[in-house]
Short mmCIF file of C-alpha atoms in Angstrom, two decimals:
data_model
loop_
_atom_site.label_atom_id
_atom_site.label_comp_id
_atom_site.label_asym_id
_atom_site.label_seq_id
_atom_site.Cartn_x
_atom_site.Cartn_y
_atom_site.Cartn_z
CA MET A 98 -21.21 -21.17 10.80
CA THR A 99 -21.36 -21.40 14.60
CA LEU A 100 -18.27 -19.91 16.16
CA VAL A 101 -17.35 -21.53 19.49
CA SER A 102 -14.66 -20.20 21.84
CA GLU A 103 -12.49 -22.99 23.22
CA ARG A 104 -9.79 -23.11 25.89
CA PRO A 105 -7.19 -24.30 25.56
CA ALA A 106 -6.67 -23.95 21.79
CA PRO A 107 -6.70 -27.36 20.10
CA GLU A 108 -3.47 -29.05 19.22
CA PRO A 109 -2.45 -29.04 15.55
CA GLY A 110 -4.77 -31.31 13.62
CA ALA A 111 -7.16 -31.83 16.52
CA GLU A 112 -10.75 -32.64 15.60
CA ASP A 113 -12.38 -29.59 17.17
CA THR A 114 -15.93 -28.90 16.10
CA ALA A 115 -15.45 -25.21 15.28
CA ALA A 116 -13.64 -23.91 12.23
CA ALA A 117 -11.02 -22.52 14.61
CA ALA A 118 -10.82 -21.40 18.22
CA HIS A 119 -12.67 -18.09 18.43
CA ARG A 120 -13.25 -15.50 21.10
CA LYS A 121 -15.66 -12.62 21.30
CA GLY A 122 -15.62 -10.28 18.32
CA ARG A 123 -14.86 -13.01 15.73
CA TRP A 124 -11.20 -13.22 16.73
CA ILE A 125 -9.57 -16.53 15.75
CA ASP A 126 -7.07 -17.68 18.36
CA HIS A 127 -6.06 -20.92 16.62
CA TRP A 128 -5.12 -20.78 12.94
CA GLU A 129 -2.92 -23.32 11.14
CA PRO A 130 -3.18 -22.93 7.37
CA GLU A 131 0.07 -24.88 6.83
CA ASN A 132 -1.47 -27.96 8.50
CA PRO A 133 -3.05 -29.92 5.59
CA ASP A 134 -5.68 -31.56 7.77
CA PHE A 135 -6.70 -28.27 9.41
CA TRP A 136 -6.77 -26.49 6.05
CA GLU A 137 -8.90 -29.02 4.20
CA LYS A 138 -11.40 -29.62 7.00
CA LYS A 139 -11.78 -26.15 8.47
CA GLY A 140 -9.40 -23.46 7.28
CA LYS A 141 -10.21 -23.35 3.57
CA LYS A 142 -13.85 -22.37 4.04
CA VAL A 143 -13.05 -19.57 6.49
CA ALA A 144 -10.21 -18.23 4.33
CA LYS A 145 -12.30 -18.14 1.15
CA ARG A 146 -15.15 -16.38 2.94
CA ASN A 147 -12.79 -13.69 4.21
CA LEU A 148 -11.22 -13.36 0.76
CA MET A 149 -14.63 -12.81 -0.85
CA PHE A 150 -15.59 -9.95 1.46
CA SER A 151 -12.06 -8.51 1.32
CA VAL A 152 -12.15 -8.35 -2.48
CA PHE A 153 -15.53 -6.60 -2.41
CA ALA A 154 -14.39 -3.99 0.12
CA GLU A 155 -11.07 -3.40 -1.67
CA HIS A 156 -12.84 -3.14 -5.03
CA LEU A 157 -15.02 -0.35 -3.62
CA GLY A 158 -11.89 1.36 -2.31
CA PHE A 159 -10.58 1.58 -5.88
CA ASN A 160 -14.04 2.64 -7.12
CA VAL A 161 -13.95 5.68 -4.85
CA TRP A 162 -10.21 6.31 -5.20
CA VAL A 163 -10.51 6.85 -8.95
CA LEU A 164 -13.88 8.65 -8.79
CA TYR A 165 -12.44 12.08 -9.57
CA SER A 166 -10.93 10.85 -12.84
CA ILE A 167 -14.45 10.89 -14.33
CA LEU A 168 -16.13 13.63 -12.29
CA VAL A 169 -13.60 16.31 -13.26
CA THR A 170 -14.44 15.87 -16.93
CA GLN A 171 -18.04 17.02 -16.29
CA MET A 172 -17.53 19.71 -13.63
CA GLY A 173 -17.08 22.48 -16.19
CA SER A 174 -20.48 21.66 -17.70
CA ALA A 175 -21.92 21.80 -14.16
CA GLY A 176 -20.95 25.48 -13.89
CA PHE A 177 -17.88 25.31 -11.67
CA ALA A 178 -15.80 28.22 -12.97
CA PHE A 179 -12.42 26.78 -11.93
CA MET A 180 -13.07 23.87 -14.31
CA GLN A 181 -13.72 26.07 -17.32
CA GLY A 182 -11.43 27.83 -19.78
CA ASP A 183 -7.64 27.58 -19.89
CA ALA A 184 -7.33 26.57 -16.23
CA ALA A 185 -9.56 23.50 -16.61
CA VAL A 186 -6.89 20.93 -17.53
CA ASN A 187 -4.43 22.10 -14.87
CA ASN A 188 -7.07 22.14 -12.13
CA ALA A 189 -8.32 18.74 -13.24
CA LEU A 190 -4.78 17.33 -12.94
CA ILE A 191 -4.54 18.79 -9.43
CA LEU A 192 -7.82 17.20 -8.35
CA ILE A 193 -6.91 13.78 -9.73
CA SER A 194 -3.41 13.96 -8.22
CA VAL A 195 -4.52 14.56 -4.63
CA PRO A 196 -6.22 11.14 -4.17
CA VAL A 197 -3.12 9.42 -5.54
CA ILE A 198 -0.67 11.03 -3.09
CA VAL A 199 -3.00 10.49 -0.12
CA GLY A 200 -3.57 6.85 -1.09
CA ALA A 201 0.18 6.32 -1.45
CA ILE A 202 0.93 7.80 1.98
CA LEU A 203 -1.79 5.77 3.68
CA ARG A 204 -0.55 2.47 2.29
CA ILE A 205 2.21 2.23 4.89
CA PRO A 206 0.09 2.73 8.06
CA TYR A 207 -2.73 0.68 6.52
CA THR A 208 -0.30 -2.25 6.12
CA PHE A 209 0.24 -2.40 9.89
CA ALA A 210 -3.31 -1.47 10.94
CA VAL A 211 -4.53 -5.04 10.47
CA SER A 212 -2.08 -6.32 13.10
CA ARG A 213 -3.29 -3.67 15.53
CA PHE A 214 -7.06 -3.67 14.97
CA GLY A 215 -7.73 -7.02 13.29
CA GLY A 216 -8.79 -7.72 9.73
CA ARG A 217 -12.53 -7.67 10.46
CA GLY A 218 -12.52 -4.41 12.38
CA PHE A 219 -10.21 -2.53 10.05
CA THR A 220 -11.93 -3.73 6.87
CA THR A 221 -15.23 -2.50 8.33
CA PHE A 222 -13.66 0.88 9.17
CA SER A 223 -11.87 1.30 5.85
CA ALA A 224 -15.04 0.46 3.90
CA GLY A 225 -17.24 2.70 6.04
CA MET A 226 -14.75 5.55 5.67
CA LEU A 227 -15.66 5.71 1.97
CA LEU A 228 -19.04 7.17 2.93
CA VAL A 229 -17.39 10.46 3.93
CA PRO A 230 -16.09 11.53 0.49
CA THR A 231 -19.06 10.15 -1.46
CA ILE A 232 -21.71 11.90 0.66
CA GLY A 233 -19.47 14.97 0.91
CA LEU A 234 -19.21 15.17 -2.89
CA ALA A 235 -22.97 14.87 -3.25
CA ILE A 236 -23.41 17.90 -0.96
CA ALA A 237 -20.63 19.86 -2.72
CA PHE A 238 -22.08 19.22 -6.19
CA SER A 239 -25.51 20.43 -5.10
CA GLN A 240 -24.07 23.90 -4.38
CA PRO A 241 -22.95 25.83 -7.49
CA SER A 242 -20.81 28.17 -5.36
CA THR A 243 -18.66 25.39 -3.84
CA PRO A 244 -15.02 26.58 -4.10
CA MET A 245 -12.18 24.48 -5.42
CA TRP A 246 -10.54 24.04 -2.00
CA VAL A 247 -13.57 22.06 -0.82
CA PHE A 248 -13.17 19.69 -3.76
CA VAL A 249 -9.44 19.38 -2.95
CA VAL A 250 -10.30 18.30 0.62
CA LEU A 251 -12.85 15.81 -0.69
CA ALA A 252 -10.28 14.54 -3.20
CA ALA A 253 -7.94 13.86 -0.28
CA LEU A 254 -10.70 11.90 1.44
CA THR A 255 -11.26 9.75 -1.66
CA GLY A 256 -7.55 8.92 -1.31
CA PHE A 257 -8.44 6.76 1.69
CA GLY A 258 -9.77 4.26 -0.83
CA GLY A 259 -6.24 3.85 -2.18
CA GLY A 260 -4.92 2.81 1.21
CA ASN A 261 -7.40 -0.09 1.36
CA PHE A 262 -5.21 -2.13 -0.98
CA SER A 263 -2.40 -2.51 1.56
CA SER A 264 -4.60 -3.43 4.52
CA SER A 265 -6.55 -5.90 2.41
CA MET A 266 -3.43 -7.61 1.05
CA ALA A 267 -1.82 -7.75 4.51
CA ASN A 268 -4.96 -9.25 6.03
CA ILE A 269 -5.54 -11.93 3.40
CA SER A 270 -1.90 -13.03 3.45
CA PHE A 271 -2.41 -14.36 7.01
CA PHE A 272 -5.35 -16.59 6.05
CA PHE A 273 -3.77 -18.74 3.34
CA PRO A 274 -0.91 -21.28 3.32
CA GLU A 275 2.20 -20.41 1.33
CA SER A 276 1.18 -22.75 -1.50
CA LYS A 277 -2.15 -20.93 -1.91
CA LYS A 278 -1.08 -17.41 -1.00
CA GLY A 279 0.05 -16.32 -4.46
CA ALA A 280 -3.29 -17.15 -6.08
CA ALA A 281 -5.28 -15.59 -3.22
CA LEU A 282 -3.29 -12.36 -3.29
CA GLY A 283 -3.53 -12.28 -7.09
CA ILE A 284 -7.31 -12.51 -6.92
CA ASN A 285 -7.39 -9.87 -4.19
CA ALA A 286 -5.15 -7.47 -6.15
CA ALA A 287 -6.93 -7.98 -9.47
CA GLY A 288 -10.33 -7.51 -7.81
CA GLY A 289 -9.17 -4.18 -6.46
CA ASN A 290 -7.53 -2.97 -9.67
CA LEU A 291 -10.72 -3.75 -11.59
CA GLY A 292 -12.42 -1.07 -9.50
CA VAL A 293 -10.70 1.53 -11.69
CA ALA A 294 -12.25 0.14 -14.87
CA VAL A 295 -15.68 -0.32 -13.27
CA THR A 296 -15.78 3.32 -12.13
CA GLN A 297 -14.59 4.63 -15.48
CA LEU A 298 -17.29 2.59 -17.24
CA ALA A 299 -20.14 3.03 -14.76
CA MET A 300 -19.83 6.73 -13.89
CA PRO A 301 -20.27 8.11 -17.44
CA LEU A 302 -23.30 5.82 -17.85
CA VAL A 303 -24.77 6.98 -14.52
CA ILE A 304 -24.23 10.63 -15.45
CA ALA A 305 -25.75 10.13 -18.90
CA GLY A 306 -28.71 8.28 -17.38
CA ALA A 307 -29.32 11.04 -14.80
CA LEU A 308 -29.27 13.67 -17.54
CA LEU A 309 -32.20 11.92 -19.22
CA PHE A 310 -34.39 13.01 -16.31
CA THR A 311 -33.34 16.65 -16.20
CA ALA A 312 -32.38 19.52 -18.44
CA GLN A 313 -28.88 19.34 -19.87
CA ASP A 314 -27.85 22.67 -18.39
CA GLU A 315 -25.58 23.54 -15.47
CA ALA A 316 -28.20 22.56 -12.88
CA GLY A 317 -28.83 19.30 -14.72
CA TYR A 318 -25.15 18.39 -14.71
CA ARG A 319 -24.88 19.20 -11.00
CA PHE A 320 -27.79 16.84 -10.38
CA ALA A 321 -26.11 14.14 -12.47
CA LEU A 322 -22.81 14.52 -10.59
CA THR A 323 -24.67 14.31 -7.28
CA VAL A 324 -26.28 11.06 -8.39
CA ALA A 325 -22.88 9.73 -9.48
CA ALA A 326 -21.35 10.52 -6.09
CA LEU A 327 -24.19 8.79 -4.24
CA PHE A 328 -24.17 5.77 -6.54
CA TRP A 329 -21.60 3.92 -4.41
CA VAL A 330 -23.25 4.56 -1.03
CA PRO A 331 -25.48 1.43 -0.97
CA PHE A 332 -22.55 -0.78 -1.99
CA ILE A 333 -20.33 0.76 0.70
CA LEU A 334 -22.98 0.05 3.34
CA ILE A 335 -23.23 -3.57 2.16
CA ALA A 336 -19.44 -3.96 2.21
CA ALA A 337 -19.11 -2.53 5.73
CA PHE A 338 -21.98 -4.67 7.03
CA GLY A 339 -20.59 -7.79 5.33
CA ALA A 340 -17.12 -7.21 6.75
CA TRP A 341 -18.47 -6.74 10.28
CA THR A 342 -20.77 -9.76 10.23
CA ARG A 343 -18.88 -12.27 8.07
CA MET A 344 -15.14 -11.57 8.32
CA ASP A 345 -12.73 -12.68 11.05
CA SER A 346 -9.56 -11.42 12.72
CA ILE A 347 -6.58 -13.67 13.44
CA SER A 348 -5.05 -12.94 16.84
CA GLY A 349 -1.69 -14.37 15.76
CA ALA A 350 -1.41 -12.08 12.72
CA LYS A 351 1.54 -10.19 14.13
CA PRO A 352 4.74 -9.50 12.18
CA ASP A 353 8.03 -10.11 13.98
CA GLY A 354 9.90 -7.00 15.08
CA ASP A 355 13.04 -7.80 13.07
CA SER A 356 11.71 -8.19 9.52
CA TYR A 357 10.72 -4.58 8.87
CA PRO A 358 14.08 -3.01 9.89
CA ARG A 359 15.96 -5.63 7.88
CA ALA A 360 13.80 -5.00 4.81
CA MET A 361 14.28 -1.24 5.10
CA LYS A 362 18.06 -1.62 5.25
CA ASN A 363 18.15 -3.89 2.20
CA LYS A 364 19.03 -1.89 -0.91
CA HIS A 365 16.88 -4.16 -3.06
CA THR A 366 13.75 -2.92 -1.29
CA TRP A 367 14.45 0.52 -2.70
CA ILE A 368 15.58 -0.71 -6.11
CA MET A 369 12.33 -2.64 -6.49
CA ALA A 370 10.37 0.38 -5.21
CA PHE A 371 11.95 2.43 -8.01
CA LEU A 372 11.00 -0.20 -10.58
CA TYR A 373 7.46 -0.44 -9.21
CA ILE A 374 7.07 3.29 -9.83
CA GLY A 375 7.43 2.45 -13.50
CA THR A 376 4.82 -0.32 -13.49
CA PHE A 377 2.17 0.35 -10.83
CA GLY A 378 2.89 4.09 -10.76
CA SER A 379 2.22 4.24 -14.49
CA PHE A 380 -0.95 2.16 -14.13
CA VAL A 381 -2.33 4.44 -11.40
CA GLY A 382 -1.12 7.71 -12.90
CA PHE A 383 -2.37 7.08 -16.41
CA SER A 384 -5.62 5.47 -15.17
CA PHE A 385 -6.48 8.65 -13.26
CA ALA A 386 -5.28 11.00 -16.02
CA PHE A 387 -6.53 9.12 -19.10
CA PRO A 388 -10.08 10.60 -19.22
CA THR A 389 -8.65 14.13 -18.81
CA LEU A 390 -6.04 13.49 -21.51
CA LEU A 391 -8.73 12.27 -23.90
CA ARG A 392 -10.80 15.38 -23.29
CA ALA A 393 -7.77 17.65 -23.68
CA TYR A 394 -6.39 16.14 -26.89
CA PHE A 395 -9.63 15.07 -28.60
CA PRO A 396 -12.35 17.58 -27.55
CA GLU A 397 -14.40 16.71 -30.63
CA LEU A 398 -15.32 13.40 -28.98
CA GLN A 399 -17.68 15.35 -26.70
CA ASN A 400 -19.98 15.67 -29.71
CA VAL A 401 -20.34 11.91 -30.05
CA GLY A 402 -23.14 10.95 -27.64
CA TRP A 403 -22.37 7.26 -27.20
CA MET A 404 -18.65 7.99 -26.74
CA VAL A 405 -19.42 10.45 -23.94
CA ALA A 406 -21.77 7.92 -22.29
CA LEU A 407 -18.93 5.36 -22.30
CA GLY A 408 -16.37 7.84 -21.00
CA ASN A 409 -14.67 7.99 -24.41
CA LEU A 410 -13.68 4.34 -23.79
CA ALA A 411 -11.25 5.38 -21.03
CA PHE A 412 -12.26 2.35 -18.96
CA ILE A 413 -10.69 -0.06 -21.45
CA GLY A 414 -7.15 0.84 -20.37
CA ALA A 415 -7.69 0.05 -16.69
CA LEU A 416 -9.69 -3.06 -17.60
CA VAL A 417 -6.99 -4.67 -19.72
CA GLY A 418 -4.29 -3.57 -17.27
CA SER A 419 -6.09 -5.27 -14.38
CA PHE A 420 -6.51 -8.56 -16.24
CA ALA A 421 -2.90 -8.44 -17.43
CA ARG A 422 -1.56 -8.36 -13.85
CA PRO A 423 -2.14 -12.05 -12.96
CA ALA A 424 -1.06 -12.98 -16.49
CA GLY A 425 2.21 -11.14 -15.86
CA GLY A 426 2.81 -13.15 -12.70
CA TRP A 427 2.11 -16.40 -14.52
CA PHE A 428 4.36 -15.51 -17.45
CA ALA A 429 7.11 -14.43 -15.04
CA ASP A 430 7.05 -17.95 -13.57
CA LYS A 431 7.83 -19.28 -17.04
CA VAL A 432 10.52 -16.89 -18.30
CA GLY A 433 11.76 -15.21 -15.11
CA GLY A 434 10.52 -12.06 -13.43
CA ALA A 435 13.62 -9.95 -14.11
CA LYS A 436 13.77 -10.88 -17.78
CA LEU A 437 10.10 -10.08 -18.28
CA THR A 438 10.40 -6.82 -16.32
CA PHE A 439 13.29 -5.72 -18.53
CA PHE A 440 11.16 -6.12 -21.66
CA VAL A 441 8.21 -4.46 -19.90
CA PHE A 442 10.18 -1.23 -19.53
CA VAL A 443 11.39 -1.36 -23.11
CA GLY A 444 7.78 -1.90 -24.19
CA LEU A 445 6.56 1.02 -22.07
CA SER A 446 9.08 3.32 -23.70
CA ALA A 447 7.95 2.16 -27.15
CA SER A 448 4.29 2.67 -26.15
CA ILE A 449 5.00 6.28 -25.17
CA ALA A 450 6.64 6.83 -28.56
CA ALA A 451 3.51 5.40 -30.22
CA VAL A 452 1.31 7.73 -28.16
CA MET A 453 3.33 10.73 -29.30
CA GLY A 454 3.13 9.52 -32.89
CA SER A 455 -0.66 9.28 -32.65
CA LEU A 456 -0.86 12.87 -31.37
CA ALA A 457 1.33 14.07 -34.23
CA LEU A 458 -1.06 12.33 -36.66
CA GLU A 459 -4.11 13.51 -34.65
CA SER A 460 -5.41 9.95 -34.78
CA PHE A 461 -7.74 8.96 -31.95
CA PRO A 462 -7.82 5.23 -32.90
CA LEU A 463 -4.01 5.04 -32.84
CA TYR A 464 -3.95 7.02 -29.58
CA LEU A 465 -6.41 4.64 -27.95
CA ILE A 466 -4.60 1.54 -29.22
CA SER A 467 -1.25 2.91 -28.03
CA PHE A 468 -2.59 3.56 -24.55
CA ILE A 469 -4.28 0.16 -24.39
CA GLY A 470 -0.91 -1.39 -25.21
CA LEU A 471 0.69 0.71 -22.48
CA PHE A 472 -1.90 -0.40 -19.91
CA ILE A 473 -1.45 -4.07 -20.84
CA ILE A 474 2.30 -3.76 -20.39
CA THR A 475 1.95 -2.01 -17.00
CA GLY A 476 -0.33 -4.84 -15.86
CA VAL A 477 2.21 -7.45 -16.94
CA GLY A 478 4.92 -5.43 -15.19
CA ASN A 479 2.93 -5.28 -11.95
CA GLY A 480 2.80 -9.06 -11.94
CA SER A 481 6.44 -9.59 -12.88
CA THR A 482 7.87 -7.14 -10.32
CA TYR A 483 5.83 -8.72 -7.52
CA ARG A 484 7.19 -12.09 -8.67
CA MET A 485 10.75 -10.78 -8.28
CA ILE A 486 10.45 -9.54 -4.68
CA PRO A 487 10.26 -12.87 -2.77
CA MET A 488 12.90 -14.43 -5.03
CA ILE A 489 15.34 -11.57 -4.38
CA PHE A 490 14.95 -11.81 -0.60
CA SER A 491 15.16 -15.59 -0.75
CA ALA A 492 18.45 -15.40 -2.67
CA SER A 493 19.81 -12.84 -0.20
CA VAL A 494 19.15 -14.92 2.90
CA ARG A 495 20.26 -18.18 1.26
CA HIS A 496 23.72 -16.74 0.77
CA ARG A 497 23.72 -15.29 4.29
CA ALA A 498 22.69 -18.66 5.72
CA GLU A 499 25.46 -20.44 3.81
CA SER A 500 28.17 -17.94 4.73
CA GLU A 501 27.21 -17.51 8.41
CA GLY A 502 26.08 -21.06 9.17
CA ILE A 503 22.48 -20.07 9.90
CA SER A 504 19.69 -22.65 9.63
CA MET A 505 18.35 -22.56 6.05
CA GLU A 506 14.80 -23.12 7.30
CA LYS A 507 14.99 -20.10 9.59
CA ALA A 508 16.65 -18.05 6.87
CA LEU A 509 13.89 -18.75 4.36
CA ALA A 510 11.21 -17.97 6.94
CA SER A 511 12.96 -14.65 7.56
CA ALA A 512 13.05 -14.01 3.81
CA LYS A 513 9.28 -14.41 3.58
CA ARG A 514 8.71 -11.98 6.43
CA GLN A 515 11.16 -9.44 4.99
CA ALA A 516 9.55 -9.71 1.56
CA GLY A 517 6.13 -9.11 3.13
CA ALA A 518 7.41 -6.00 4.93
CA ALA A 519 9.11 -4.74 1.76
CA ILE A 520 5.96 -5.18 -0.33
CA GLY A 521 4.10 -2.65 1.84
CA VAL A 522 6.76 0.00 1.26
CA ILE A 523 7.22 -0.89 -2.41
CA GLY A 524 3.45 -0.59 -2.96
CA ALA A 525 3.38 2.82 -1.30
CA VAL A 526 6.32 4.15 -3.34
CA GLY A 527 4.80 2.73 -6.53
CA ALA A 528 1.51 4.53 -5.91
CA PHE A 529 3.46 7.73 -5.18
CA GLY A 530 4.94 7.35 -8.66
CA GLY A 531 1.44 7.88 -10.05
CA PHE A 532 1.35 11.27 -8.33
CA VAL A 533 4.75 12.21 -9.75
CA LEU A 534 3.61 11.22 -13.24
CA GLN A 535 0.49 13.38 -13.03
CA GLN A 536 2.40 16.36 -11.66
CA ALA A 537 4.94 16.10 -14.46
CA LEU A 538 2.09 16.32 -16.97
CA ARG A 539 0.59 19.31 -15.18
CA LEU A 540 3.85 21.24 -14.79
CA SER A 541 4.81 20.59 -18.39
CA ASN A 542 1.43 21.91 -19.51
CA VAL A 543 1.64 24.99 -17.22
CA HIS A 544 5.20 26.04 -18.02
CA LEU A 545 5.68 24.77 -21.57
CA GLY A 546 2.12 24.87 -22.91
CA THR A 547 2.23 21.19 -23.85
CA MET A 548 2.48 17.81 -22.13
CA ALA A 549 4.75 16.36 -24.83
CA PRO A 550 8.04 16.97 -22.92
CA ALA A 551 6.69 15.07 -19.91
CA PHE A 552 5.76 12.10 -22.13
CA TRP A 553 9.23 11.99 -23.66
CA ILE A 554 10.80 12.15 -20.20
CA TYR A 555 8.72 9.10 -19.26
CA ALA A 556 10.07 7.26 -22.29
CA VAL A 557 13.64 7.96 -21.18
CA VAL A 558 12.95 7.03 -17.54
CA PHE A 559 11.48 3.70 -18.64
CA LEU A 560 14.72 2.94 -20.48
CA VAL A 561 16.67 3.86 -17.34
CA MET A 562 14.51 1.41 -15.39
CA ALA A 563 15.22 -1.28 -17.98
CA SER A 564 18.94 -0.60 -17.49
CA VAL A 565 18.61 -0.83 -13.71
CA THR A 566 16.80 -4.15 -14.07
CA TRP A 567 19.56 -5.50 -16.30
CA TRP A 568 22.37 -4.17 -14.08
CA TYR A 569 21.11 -5.62 -10.83
CA TYR A 570 19.14 -8.70 -11.85
CA LEU A 571 20.18 -9.94 -15.29
CA ARG A 572 23.86 -9.43 -16.08
CA THR A 573 25.95 -12.54 -15.49
CA SER A 574 28.29 -10.73 -13.12
CA PHE A 575 25.38 -9.67 -10.91
CA ALA A 576 25.75 -10.48 -7.23
CA ILE A 577 23.11 -9.94 -4.58
CA SER A 578 24.86 -10.04 -1.23
CA ARG A 579 27.76 -11.56 -3.20
CA ALA A 580 25.61 -14.46 -4.43
CA PRO A 581 26.35 -14.78 -8.17
CA SER A 582 24.05 -17.76 -8.54
CA LEU A 583 21.04 -15.43 -8.61
CA ALA A 584 22.10 -14.15 -12.00
CA HIS A 585 20.94 -17.47 -13.42
CA ALA A 586 17.92 -17.91 -11.14
CA ASN A 587 14.36 -17.52 -12.30
CA VAL A 588 14.10 -14.11 -10.60
#
């Protein structure tokens, strides 16, 4: 597509020959996705192209973010002493926790980075940044004397991949009209989440393949881990190049200065952040920890060659959870987001009980099935909680508009901006919940010699979250900003 800079910017619906008014550096100065004529003739093609490259870059962010979940299971075989013996599980939980906390922290600044640097520039940077931990890990694995602190630093650098989700979602939201935004963001989110499953399927296969060409001793495993770390480098280079040459930045993609403070002062931002800990936090936390848990509870699986090559089927959990997310959003449209979220938390508590039952019976099939059920429910919950957020803010401002005589059109526009600001914070807090979950497992194992108490605490917390959902969003006496009508809305 030939990008032509025009001055002045065309009037809405004008028949300009370019897809939009551009200036140097692929900045779009004129963008009107809500104009049907503009969207059909010019906007749709540009938006879809940006979505495609955004999904690819975000997917790679998740690939790298979750990389340690597989690598730690093989580091003991590679001769790293801190990953052998009684300390192995605890050190593994530390290494897989660091990327989660870093990714959670970065989600807030990454949300606003797009407005400052542009979608094209920041997507290129965030994709290229993934080269640092992958190449760094390849160097670290090649040295048998590499201390644990080096791997902790590199784990923190893989956490940058977790921040990519927020910048990608913020960027794509500016390209699509409101009527298309939900589907576009769903595709973007699912494409990223699938990166967890792809890594947990691909990395064991890459390691097993590399071991075919070398001795299966400590040096051989170090070679295999080096290959696994470098595996993503070509894809990262393609993603960064594609973002720089094919993506665009929208000059008008600037949030208003009022929405963020309002969203932060709204108690429902923090209530939903708490609930999102239970859905997305569980998805992230258990996705990272699942391979380590399998190795800890069922060590005999390491003697089954094809199971090891497939990562003991750990990838299945993240795979079904990713596909369940858009399904959860769709189902929430039918039955109501709050109602579905309530049953999600009840289901998560029951899934934890099933997991504990499988451990008592020492049944790997039941354990795997229980966790697959848990991942499906977290995926559904991710979709249903995201469905609730815009409806809650919409209900809040509707009542405010009615009581204070504010224009309903302006009020609803404000609700959309506040919901967008809240989503960035809610996403960050939810990811932080994954870190808390992993640390609870580790501390329970260190101080009590078992992770069972942590699992039972999760079951109780999920029931508390179900109660919070009912109290604020389901009971008939519920009032958000004194608006009782929301109790009967499809929230």
